[in-house]
Short mmCIF file of C-alpha atoms in Angstrom, two decimals:
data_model
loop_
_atom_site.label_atom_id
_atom_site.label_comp_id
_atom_site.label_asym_id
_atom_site.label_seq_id
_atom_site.Cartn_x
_atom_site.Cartn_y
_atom_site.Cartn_z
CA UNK A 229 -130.33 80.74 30.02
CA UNK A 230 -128.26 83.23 29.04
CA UNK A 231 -125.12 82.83 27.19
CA UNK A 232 -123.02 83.57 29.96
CA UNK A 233 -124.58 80.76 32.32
CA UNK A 234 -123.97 78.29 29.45
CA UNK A 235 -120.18 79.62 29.08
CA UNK A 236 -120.31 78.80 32.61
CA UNK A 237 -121.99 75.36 33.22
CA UNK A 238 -120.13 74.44 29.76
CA UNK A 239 -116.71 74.66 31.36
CA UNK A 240 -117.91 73.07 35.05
CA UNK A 241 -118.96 70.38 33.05
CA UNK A 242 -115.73 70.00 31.15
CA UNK A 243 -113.86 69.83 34.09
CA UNK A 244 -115.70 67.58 36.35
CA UNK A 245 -114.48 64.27 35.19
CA UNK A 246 -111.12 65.19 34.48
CA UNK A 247 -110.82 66.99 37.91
CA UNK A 248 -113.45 64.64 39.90
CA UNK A 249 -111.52 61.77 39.03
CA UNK A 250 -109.90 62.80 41.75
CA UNK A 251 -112.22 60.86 44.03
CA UNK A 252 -112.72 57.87 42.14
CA UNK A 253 -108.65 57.24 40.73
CA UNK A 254 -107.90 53.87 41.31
CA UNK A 255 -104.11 54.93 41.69
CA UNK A 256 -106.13 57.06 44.59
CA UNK A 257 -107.82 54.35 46.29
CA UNK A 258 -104.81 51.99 46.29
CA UNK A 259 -102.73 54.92 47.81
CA UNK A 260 -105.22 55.62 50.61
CA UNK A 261 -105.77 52.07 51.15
CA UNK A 262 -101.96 51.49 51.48
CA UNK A 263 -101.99 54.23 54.06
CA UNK A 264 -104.66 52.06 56.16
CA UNK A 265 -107.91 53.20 55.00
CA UNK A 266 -110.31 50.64 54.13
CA UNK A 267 -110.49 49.27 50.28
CA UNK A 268 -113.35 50.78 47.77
CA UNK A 269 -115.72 48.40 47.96
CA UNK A 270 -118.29 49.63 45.75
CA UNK A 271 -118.60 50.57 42.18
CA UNK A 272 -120.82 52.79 40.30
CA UNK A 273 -120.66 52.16 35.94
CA UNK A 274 -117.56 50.03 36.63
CA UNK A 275 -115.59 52.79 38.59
CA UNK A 276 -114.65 52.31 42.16
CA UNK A 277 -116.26 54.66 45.08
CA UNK A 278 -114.02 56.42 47.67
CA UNK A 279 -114.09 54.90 51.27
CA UNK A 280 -115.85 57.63 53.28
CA UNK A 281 -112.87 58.73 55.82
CA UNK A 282 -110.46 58.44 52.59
CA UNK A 283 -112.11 61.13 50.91
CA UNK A 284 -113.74 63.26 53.53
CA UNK A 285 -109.85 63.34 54.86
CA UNK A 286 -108.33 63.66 51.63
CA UNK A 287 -110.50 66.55 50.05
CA UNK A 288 -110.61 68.02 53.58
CA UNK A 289 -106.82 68.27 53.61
CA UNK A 290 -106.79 71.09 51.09
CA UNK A 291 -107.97 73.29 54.50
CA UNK A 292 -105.20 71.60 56.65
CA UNK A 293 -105.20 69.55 60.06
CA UNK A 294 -108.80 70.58 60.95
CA UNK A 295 -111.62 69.37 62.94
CA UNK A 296 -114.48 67.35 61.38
CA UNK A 297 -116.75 70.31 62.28
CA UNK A 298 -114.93 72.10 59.94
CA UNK A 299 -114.57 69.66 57.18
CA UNK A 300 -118.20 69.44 57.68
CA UNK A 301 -119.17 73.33 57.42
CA UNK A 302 -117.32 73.97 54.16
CA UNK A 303 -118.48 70.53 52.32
CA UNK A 304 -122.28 72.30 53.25
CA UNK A 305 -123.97 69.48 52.27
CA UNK A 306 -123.32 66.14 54.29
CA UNK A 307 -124.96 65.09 57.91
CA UNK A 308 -122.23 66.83 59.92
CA UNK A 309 -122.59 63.76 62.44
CA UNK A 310 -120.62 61.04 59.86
CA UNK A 311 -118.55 63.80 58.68
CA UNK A 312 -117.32 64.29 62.03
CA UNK A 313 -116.59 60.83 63.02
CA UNK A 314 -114.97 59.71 59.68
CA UNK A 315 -112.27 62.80 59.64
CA UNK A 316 -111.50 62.06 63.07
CA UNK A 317 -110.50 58.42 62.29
CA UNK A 318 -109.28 59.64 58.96
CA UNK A 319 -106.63 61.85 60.74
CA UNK A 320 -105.81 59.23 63.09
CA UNK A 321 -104.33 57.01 59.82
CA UNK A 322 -102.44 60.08 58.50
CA UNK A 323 -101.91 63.58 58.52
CA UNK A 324 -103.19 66.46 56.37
CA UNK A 325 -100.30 66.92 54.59
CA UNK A 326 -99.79 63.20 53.80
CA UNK A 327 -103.21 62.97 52.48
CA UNK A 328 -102.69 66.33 50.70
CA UNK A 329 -100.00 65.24 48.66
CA UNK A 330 -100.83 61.40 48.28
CA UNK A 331 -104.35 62.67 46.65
CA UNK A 332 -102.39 64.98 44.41
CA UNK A 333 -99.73 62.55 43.19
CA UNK A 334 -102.29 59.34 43.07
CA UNK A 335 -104.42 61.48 40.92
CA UNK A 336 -101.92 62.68 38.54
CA UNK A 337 -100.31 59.11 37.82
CA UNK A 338 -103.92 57.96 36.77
CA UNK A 339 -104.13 61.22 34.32
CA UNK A 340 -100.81 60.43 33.10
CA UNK A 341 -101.41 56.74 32.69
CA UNK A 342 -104.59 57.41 30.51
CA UNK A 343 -103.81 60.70 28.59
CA UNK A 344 -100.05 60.59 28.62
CA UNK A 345 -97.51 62.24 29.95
CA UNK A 346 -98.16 65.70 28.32
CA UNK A 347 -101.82 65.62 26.29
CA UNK A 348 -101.65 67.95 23.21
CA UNK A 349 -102.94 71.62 24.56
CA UNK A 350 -102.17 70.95 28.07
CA UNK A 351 -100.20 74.29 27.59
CA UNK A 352 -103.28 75.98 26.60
CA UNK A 353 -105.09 74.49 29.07
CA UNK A 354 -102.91 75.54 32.26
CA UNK A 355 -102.56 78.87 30.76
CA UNK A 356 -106.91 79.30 30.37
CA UNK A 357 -106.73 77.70 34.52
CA UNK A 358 -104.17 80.03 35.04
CA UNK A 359 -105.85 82.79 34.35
CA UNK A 360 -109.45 81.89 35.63
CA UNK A 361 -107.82 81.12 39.21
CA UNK A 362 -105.95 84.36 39.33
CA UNK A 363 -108.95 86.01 38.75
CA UNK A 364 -110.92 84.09 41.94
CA UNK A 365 -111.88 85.80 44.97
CA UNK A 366 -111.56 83.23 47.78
CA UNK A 367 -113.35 85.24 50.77
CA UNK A 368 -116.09 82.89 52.15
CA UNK A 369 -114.56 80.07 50.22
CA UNK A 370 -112.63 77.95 51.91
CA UNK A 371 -111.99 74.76 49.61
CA UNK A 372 -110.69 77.38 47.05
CA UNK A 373 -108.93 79.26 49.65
CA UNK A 374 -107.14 75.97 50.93
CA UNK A 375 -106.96 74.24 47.27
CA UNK A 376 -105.23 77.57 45.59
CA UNK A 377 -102.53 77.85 48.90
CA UNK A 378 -101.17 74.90 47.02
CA UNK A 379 -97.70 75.07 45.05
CA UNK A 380 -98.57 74.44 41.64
CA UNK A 381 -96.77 71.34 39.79
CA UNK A 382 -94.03 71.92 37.59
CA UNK A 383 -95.21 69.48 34.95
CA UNK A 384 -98.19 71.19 32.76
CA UNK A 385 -100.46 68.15 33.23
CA UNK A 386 -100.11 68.34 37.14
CA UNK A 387 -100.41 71.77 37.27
CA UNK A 388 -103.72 71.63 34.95
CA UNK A 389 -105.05 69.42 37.46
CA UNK A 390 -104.40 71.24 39.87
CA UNK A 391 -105.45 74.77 38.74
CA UNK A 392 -109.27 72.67 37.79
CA UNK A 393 -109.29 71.23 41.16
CA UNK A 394 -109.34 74.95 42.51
CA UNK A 395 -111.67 75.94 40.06
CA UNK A 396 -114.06 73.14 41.07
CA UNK A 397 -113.81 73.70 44.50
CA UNK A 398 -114.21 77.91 43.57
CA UNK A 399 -117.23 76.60 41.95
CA UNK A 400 -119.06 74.37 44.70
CA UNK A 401 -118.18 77.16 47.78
CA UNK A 402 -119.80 80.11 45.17
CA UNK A 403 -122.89 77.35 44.65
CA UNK A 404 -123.04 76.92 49.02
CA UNK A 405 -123.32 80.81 49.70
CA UNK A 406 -125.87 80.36 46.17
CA UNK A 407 -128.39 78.10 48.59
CA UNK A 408 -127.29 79.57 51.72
CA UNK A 409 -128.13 82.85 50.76
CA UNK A 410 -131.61 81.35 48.97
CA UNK A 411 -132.60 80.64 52.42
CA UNK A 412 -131.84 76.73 52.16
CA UNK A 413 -130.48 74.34 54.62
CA UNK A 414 -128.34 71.28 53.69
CA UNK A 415 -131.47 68.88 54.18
CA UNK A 416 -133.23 70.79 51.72
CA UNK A 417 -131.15 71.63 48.92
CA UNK A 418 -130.47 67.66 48.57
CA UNK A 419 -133.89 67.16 48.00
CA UNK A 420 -134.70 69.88 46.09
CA UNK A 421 -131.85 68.97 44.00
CA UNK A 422 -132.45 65.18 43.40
CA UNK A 423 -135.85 66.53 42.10
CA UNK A 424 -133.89 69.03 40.01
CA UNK A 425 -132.27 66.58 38.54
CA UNK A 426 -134.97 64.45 37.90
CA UNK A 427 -134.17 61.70 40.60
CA UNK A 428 -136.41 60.03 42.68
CA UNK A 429 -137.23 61.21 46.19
CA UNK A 430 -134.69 60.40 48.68
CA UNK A 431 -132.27 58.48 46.53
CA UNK A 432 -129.03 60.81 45.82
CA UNK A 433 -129.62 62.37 49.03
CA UNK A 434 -129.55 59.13 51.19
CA UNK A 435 -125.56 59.09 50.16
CA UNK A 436 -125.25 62.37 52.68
CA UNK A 437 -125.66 60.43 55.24
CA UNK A 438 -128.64 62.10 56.31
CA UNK A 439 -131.67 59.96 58.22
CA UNK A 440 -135.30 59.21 57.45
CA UNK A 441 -136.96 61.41 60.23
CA UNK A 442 -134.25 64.45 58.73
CA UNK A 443 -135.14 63.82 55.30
CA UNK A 444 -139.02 63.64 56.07
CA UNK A 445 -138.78 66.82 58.19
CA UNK A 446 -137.37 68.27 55.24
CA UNK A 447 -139.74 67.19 52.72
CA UNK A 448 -142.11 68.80 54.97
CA UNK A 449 -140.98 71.88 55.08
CA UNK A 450 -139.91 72.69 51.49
CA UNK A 451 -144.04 71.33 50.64
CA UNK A 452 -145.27 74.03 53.51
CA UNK A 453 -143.51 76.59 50.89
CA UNK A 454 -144.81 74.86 48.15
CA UNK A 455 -141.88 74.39 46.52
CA UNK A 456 -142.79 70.10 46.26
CA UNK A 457 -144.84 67.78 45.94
CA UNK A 458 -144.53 64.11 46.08
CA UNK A 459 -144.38 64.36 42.14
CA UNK A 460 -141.35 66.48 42.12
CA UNK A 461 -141.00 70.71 42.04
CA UNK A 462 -143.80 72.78 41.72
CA UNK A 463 -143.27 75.49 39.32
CA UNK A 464 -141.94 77.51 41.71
CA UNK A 465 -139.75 75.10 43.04
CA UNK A 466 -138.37 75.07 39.73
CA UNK A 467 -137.26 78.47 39.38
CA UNK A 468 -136.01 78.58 42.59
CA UNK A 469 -133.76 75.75 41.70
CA UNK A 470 -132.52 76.85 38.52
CA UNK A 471 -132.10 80.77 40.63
CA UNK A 472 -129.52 79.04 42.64
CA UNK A 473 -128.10 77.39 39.61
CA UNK A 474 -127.55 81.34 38.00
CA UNK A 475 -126.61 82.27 40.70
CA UNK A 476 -123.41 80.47 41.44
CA UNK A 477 -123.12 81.61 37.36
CA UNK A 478 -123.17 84.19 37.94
CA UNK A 479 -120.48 84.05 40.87
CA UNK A 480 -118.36 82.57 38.06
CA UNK A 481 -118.45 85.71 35.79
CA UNK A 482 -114.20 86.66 36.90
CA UNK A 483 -112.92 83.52 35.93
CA UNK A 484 -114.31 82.99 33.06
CA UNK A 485 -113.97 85.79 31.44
CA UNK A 486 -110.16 86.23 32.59
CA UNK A 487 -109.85 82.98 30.50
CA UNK A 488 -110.45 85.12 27.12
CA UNK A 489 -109.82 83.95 24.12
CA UNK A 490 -108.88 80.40 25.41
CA UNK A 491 -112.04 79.44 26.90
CA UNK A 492 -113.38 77.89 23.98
CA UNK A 493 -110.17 75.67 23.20
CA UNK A 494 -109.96 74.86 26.60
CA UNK A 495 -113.65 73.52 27.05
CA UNK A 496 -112.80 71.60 24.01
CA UNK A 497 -109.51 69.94 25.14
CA UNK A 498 -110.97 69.63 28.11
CA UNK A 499 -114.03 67.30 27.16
CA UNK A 500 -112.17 65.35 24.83
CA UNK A 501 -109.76 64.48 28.20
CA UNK A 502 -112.67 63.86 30.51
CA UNK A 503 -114.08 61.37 27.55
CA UNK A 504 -110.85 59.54 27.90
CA UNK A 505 -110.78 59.41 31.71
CA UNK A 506 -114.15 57.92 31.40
CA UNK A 507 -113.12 55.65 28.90
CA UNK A 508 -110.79 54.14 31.27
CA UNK A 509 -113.21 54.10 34.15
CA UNK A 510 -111.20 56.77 36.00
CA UNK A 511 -114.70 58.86 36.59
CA UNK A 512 -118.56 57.40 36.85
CA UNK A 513 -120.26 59.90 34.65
CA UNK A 514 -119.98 63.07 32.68
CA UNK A 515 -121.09 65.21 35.10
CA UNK A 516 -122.67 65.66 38.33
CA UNK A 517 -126.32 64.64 37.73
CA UNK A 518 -124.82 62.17 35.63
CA UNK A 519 -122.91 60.83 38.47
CA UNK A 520 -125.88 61.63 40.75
CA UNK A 521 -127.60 59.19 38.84
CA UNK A 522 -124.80 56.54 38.58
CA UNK A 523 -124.27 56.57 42.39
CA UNK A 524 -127.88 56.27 43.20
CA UNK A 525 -128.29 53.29 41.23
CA UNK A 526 -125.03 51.56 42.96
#
């Protein structure tokens, strides 16, 4: 791995709690559920998981009033079928913009609550997120696109937040059009990434929603290429995986380096914040394996 990718994967890691938290806040959940979505009624290492419509609406928002086919297509990765039916009851409890902002100011009350109202170096740390979102390009992105339309918070902590949330979701469209273009369908990068990540067979992947007889199907094909086996990747299955992995790196190469001379500082602050969210059970894991992990084991 080249010291680029490890700039890169560095700073997504970094971020992910502090910005994921997003979907696990209990400020969030008590805000959706007093909107009428149901409760969280499971936990994963002591931290609350989202209802389904709650967050498929309320990440789905940063694109607007659309339809669950849409919400579907740009999350990439879900059975399109329960996507479909949860955002249409989801936008039959409230509208996009409601669930836009609610997410936004739920999230930022639980940041505030745990790391204060403004963390040393959350200058620094807007200013590095500043930069790095400037530099995105959001064609064929469309959580970016929708996430960066945003106005950005007056308060430095909010608008860190926010900047990382478009980051993240720059991230995740640049790693879709990574297994897209790979020549991968939904099915099978969730299995080949379980593996990947060292999980058992059809355990992360089961939380897409996706069935036995897709999952099976899939299995099947990704052995006919002999990328698996039923003890995990094949060699080649490997560095196919970790090809996708470089390349959404390598999609990543603007940002970061528009970040300069803060990039360091800011991974720093940044970890040290996502410690403390996960300290106070704001966020599962440290990162997304980690919380692959967590949530498979709920």
């Amino acid at each position: 791995m080249s010291t680029y990718d490890q700039a890169s994967r560095a700073l997504s890691g970094a971020l992910e709690p502090f910005v994921g938290s997003v979907y696990f806040a209990k400020e969030c959940h008590e805000a959706y559920e007093s909107l009428g979505f149901a409760a969280s009624t499971r936990t994963a290492n002591g931290v609350m998981l989202p209802d389904g419509p709650a967050y498929f609406t309320s990440r789905g928002s940063l694109m607007g009033q659309v339809p669950g086919e849409v919400v579907a297509a740009a999350f990439g990765v879900f059975n399109p079928a329960a996507v479909i039916a949860s955002v249409s009851f989801g936008w039959s409890i409230a509208d996009a913009q409601t669930m836009r902002s609610t997410r936004a100011t739920a999230t930022v009350a639980q940041l505030k609550r745990v790391l204060g109202d403004q963390p040393d170096g959350v200058s620094d740390v807007r200013e590095a997120l500043a930069r790095a979102v400037g530099a995105c390009q959001p064609a064929g992105r469309p959580l970016f696109a929708g996430a960066v339309s945003g106005d950005v918070p007056s308060d430095e902590l909010g608008a860190a937040w926010h900047l990382g949330d478009c980051l993240r979701e720059y991230r995740g469209d640049s790693h879709t059009a990574a297994w897209i273009g790979a020549g991968f369908d939904a099915v099978e990068i969730g299995l080949l990434t379980e593996r990947f990540w060292g999980l058992p067979q059809k355990s992360y992947v089961r939380t897409r929603a996706w069935t036995d007889d897709q999952l099976d199907a899939g299995i099947e094909r990704l052995t006919s290429r002999g990328l698996l086996t039923a003890d995990g990747l094949t060699d080649r299955g490997q560095a196919v995986r970790e090809g996708i992995e470089a390349a959404t790196d390598a999609q990543m190469q603007r940002p970061i380096e528009a970040m300069g001379d803060r990039l360091i500082l800011a991974i720093d602050l940044l970890k040290g914040w996502s410690k403390q969210v996960q300290a106070e059970h704001g966020y599962p894991a440290s990162g997304p394996m980690d919380l692959a992990n967590a949530i498979t084991k709920a």
